[in-house]
Amino acid sequence: MATNITWHPGLTRRERNELRGQRGCTVWFTGLSASGKSTIATALEQHLLHLGLATYRLDGDNVRFGLNKDLGFSERDRNENIRRIGEVAKLFADSSTIALASFISPYRADRNLARQMHAETKQPGDEPLAFIEVFVDLPLEVAEERDPKGLYRKAREGVIKEFTGISAPYEAPDNPEIHIRSDKLSPEEAVVEIVKYLEEKGLLKANT
């Protein structure tokens, strides 16, 4: 880690929120492949944009075409994948944007690290950034039945190694802010639940 660097203070989060007219936060979707994370996150992004709120979706597959294209799927690479995305999501949230992060993120420790990043403050007057963990849950057998990309079949055949839920672990959240059973709710119903939570926590309006 570099030591010859200095943090340069700027606007406080409250000032930025007031100028932009909204609060930043991160909504972190976690769950098995084919659980519906990206589908729900995309629907939520569209809804929030229609409300006039700045929001941006970070998708597990998409970031591997650029930022994380040097990473594979070993435990170490998965750790680094989530560390980088946690930092990127924090930057979006710090800019008073609602960041939607849709990642399998199978390890609790990695998700907790992302949460801790958002809790850190570097200048007086700043409040921690809200981090909302959304567990998109469904039985493994249902995920395998869906299998839109054919990944579970390849994992069962041994073609794909270290596949979450089959040959690599998934550690479910202990206490997520929101728990969605995607085999029982439609994406639209899931969005309603998430928006209700954000509204109740005052995250869809600027600080006053």
XYZ file of C-alpha atoms in Angstrom:
208
model
C 0.000 0.000 0.000
C 1.302 3.458 -0.903
C 2.267 5.628 2.068
C 3.272 8.900 0.377
C -0.308 10.004 -0.294
C -2.619 12.567 1.340
C -6.409 12.700 1.473
C -7.683 15.974 -0.050
C -10.931 17.144 1.581
C -13.750 18.650 -0.470
C -17.495 19.046 -0.161
C -19.096 17.242 2.732
C -21.597 14.533 1.889
C -24.411 16.688 3.240
C -23.403 19.593 0.992
C -23.211 17.338 -2.056
C -26.554 15.702 -1.245
C -28.242 19.088 -0.896
C -26.751 20.386 -4.153
C -27.718 17.267 -6.097
C -31.104 16.940 -4.415
C -30.744 13.337 -3.284
C -28.818 11.031 -0.980
C -26.343 8.438 -2.142
C -26.397 4.836 -0.964
C -25.565 1.339 -2.154
C -28.131 -1.391 -2.666
C -26.175 -4.648 -2.774
C -27.903 -7.646 -4.381
C -26.475 -11.047 -3.455
C -27.675 -14.544 -4.312
C -27.061 -17.592 -6.454
C -26.621 -17.443 -10.202
C -30.087 -17.353 -11.861
C -31.722 -16.053 -8.670
C -32.897 -12.924 -10.487
C -30.484 -10.361 -9.018
C -29.745 -8.568 -12.283
C -33.375 -8.659 -13.417
C -34.561 -7.032 -10.185
C -31.671 -4.543 -10.138
C -32.424 -3.494 -13.727
C -36.119 -3.009 -12.938
C -35.204 -0.989 -9.837
C -32.777 1.167 -11.833
C -35.489 1.956 -14.370
C -37.989 2.814 -11.635
C -35.603 5.130 -9.782
C -34.580 6.883 -12.995
C -38.253 7.483 -13.781
C -38.514 9.122 -10.357
C -35.738 11.496 -11.429
C -33.101 9.956 -9.153
C -29.506 9.446 -10.266
C -28.758 5.745 -10.087
C -26.355 3.308 -11.728
C -26.252 -0.477 -11.878
C -23.011 -2.413 -11.467
C -23.420 -5.954 -12.807
C -21.280 -8.977 -11.964
C -20.812 -10.088 -15.576
C -20.458 -6.626 -17.064
C -17.575 -5.459 -14.868
C -15.556 -8.519 -15.883
C -15.428 -7.121 -19.433
C -13.448 -4.135 -18.165
C -12.482 -3.257 -14.604
C -12.151 -6.861 -13.464
C -11.222 -8.598 -16.713
C -7.944 -9.717 -15.131
C -9.743 -11.775 -12.476
C -10.884 -15.395 -12.557
C -13.116 -17.313 -10.168
C -10.715 -18.632 -7.538
C -11.542 -17.650 -3.961
C -8.737 -15.076 -4.020
C -9.972 -13.538 -7.276
C -13.560 -13.485 -6.022
C -12.350 -11.626 -2.924
C -10.585 -9.030 -5.054
C -13.568 -8.758 -7.401
C -15.855 -7.773 -4.525
C -13.252 -5.501 -2.901
C -12.950 -3.477 -6.111
C -16.691 -3.289 -6.631
C -17.211 -2.275 -3.018
C -14.873 0.665 -3.580
C -16.546 1.609 -6.879
C -20.024 1.427 -5.331
C -18.820 3.608 -2.480
C -17.582 6.250 -4.957
C -20.985 6.293 -6.650
C -22.776 6.547 -3.302
C -20.385 9.291 -2.151
C -21.313 11.271 -5.296
C -24.963 11.247 -4.145
C -25.865 8.504 -6.616
C -27.793 5.342 -5.758
C -25.467 2.472 -6.637
C -27.067 -0.884 -7.442
C -24.500 -3.681 -7.146
C -25.626 -7.060 -8.477
C -23.066 -9.739 -7.606
C -23.223 -13.331 -6.416
C -20.665 -12.235 -3.785
C -20.709 -15.670 -2.138
C -18.592 -14.913 0.941
C -19.962 -13.105 3.997
C -16.550 -11.649 4.807
C -16.375 -9.938 1.406
C -19.863 -8.472 1.731
C -19.065 -7.317 5.266
C -15.916 -5.637 3.953
C -17.996 -3.750 1.383
C -20.355 -2.693 4.174
C -17.448 -1.500 6.321
C -16.103 0.590 3.428
C -19.389 2.479 3.344
C -19.259 3.056 7.107
C -15.879 4.799 6.925
C -15.674 8.588 6.896
C -12.612 10.653 6.031
C -13.612 14.213 6.855
C -15.497 15.905 9.693
C -19.232 16.200 9.270
C -19.597 13.207 6.991
C -22.071 10.490 7.912
C -21.600 6.833 6.951
C -23.081 5.861 3.598
C -26.116 3.587 3.756
C -25.447 0.015 2.636
C -28.539 -2.078 1.990
C -27.968 -5.796 1.521
C -30.698 -7.487 -0.530
C -30.642 -11.284 -0.365
C -32.272 -12.591 -3.541
C -33.092 -16.052 -2.327
C -34.446 -19.181 -3.960
C -33.846 -22.946 -3.624
C -30.853 -24.292 -5.523
C -33.055 -26.700 -7.477
C -35.147 -23.795 -8.766
C -32.017 -21.942 -9.851
C -30.901 -25.069 -11.691
C -34.277 -25.355 -13.402
C -34.017 -21.768 -14.604
C -30.348 -21.963 -15.685
C -30.744 -19.395 -18.509
C -27.042 -19.513 -19.408
C -26.611 -23.265 -19.037
C -24.019 -22.739 -16.326
C -25.421 -25.171 -13.769
C -25.496 -27.941 -16.355
C -21.867 -27.266 -17.246
C -20.943 -27.163 -13.549
C -22.644 -30.521 -12.931
C -20.754 -31.953 -15.903
C -17.470 -30.650 -14.499
C -16.908 -28.273 -17.395
C -17.031 -25.225 -15.106
C -14.914 -25.460 -11.982
C -15.508 -23.605 -8.703
C -19.113 -22.763 -9.532
C -21.063 -21.230 -6.658
C -23.691 -23.538 -5.189
C -22.248 -26.631 -6.884
C -18.482 -26.868 -6.425
C -17.926 -23.641 -4.479
C -19.793 -22.377 -1.402
C -22.438 -19.694 -1.087
C -22.699 -18.172 2.384
C -26.172 -16.716 2.792
C -26.512 -13.388 4.655
C -27.206 -13.680 8.360
C -29.235 -10.488 8.655
C -29.881 -8.741 5.319
C -31.832 -5.510 5.284
C -34.159 -7.014 2.666
C -34.895 -10.692 1.973
C -36.523 -11.413 -1.393
C -37.812 -14.894 -2.290
C -37.530 -14.574 -6.057
C -39.370 -17.853 -6.622
C -42.403 -16.307 -4.915
C -42.253 -12.654 -5.979
C -42.139 -11.150 -9.447
C -39.368 -8.627 -10.208
C -41.982 -5.860 -10.065
C -43.138 -6.988 -6.616
C -39.530 -7.146 -5.452
C -38.971 -3.569 -6.633
C -42.002 -2.430 -4.634
C -40.525 -3.988 -1.468
C -37.126 -2.397 -2.003
C -38.538 1.044 -2.791
C -40.734 0.870 0.299
C -37.659 0.164 2.427
C -35.676 3.019 0.832
C -38.557 5.428 1.397
C -38.966 4.370 5.022
C -35.255 5.002 5.623
C -35.421 8.421 3.971
C -32.999 7.414 1.234
C -35.062 8.736 -1.668
C -34.819 12.382 -0.635
C -32.001 14.804 0.115
C -30.713 15.576 3.588
C -32.226 18.652 5.124
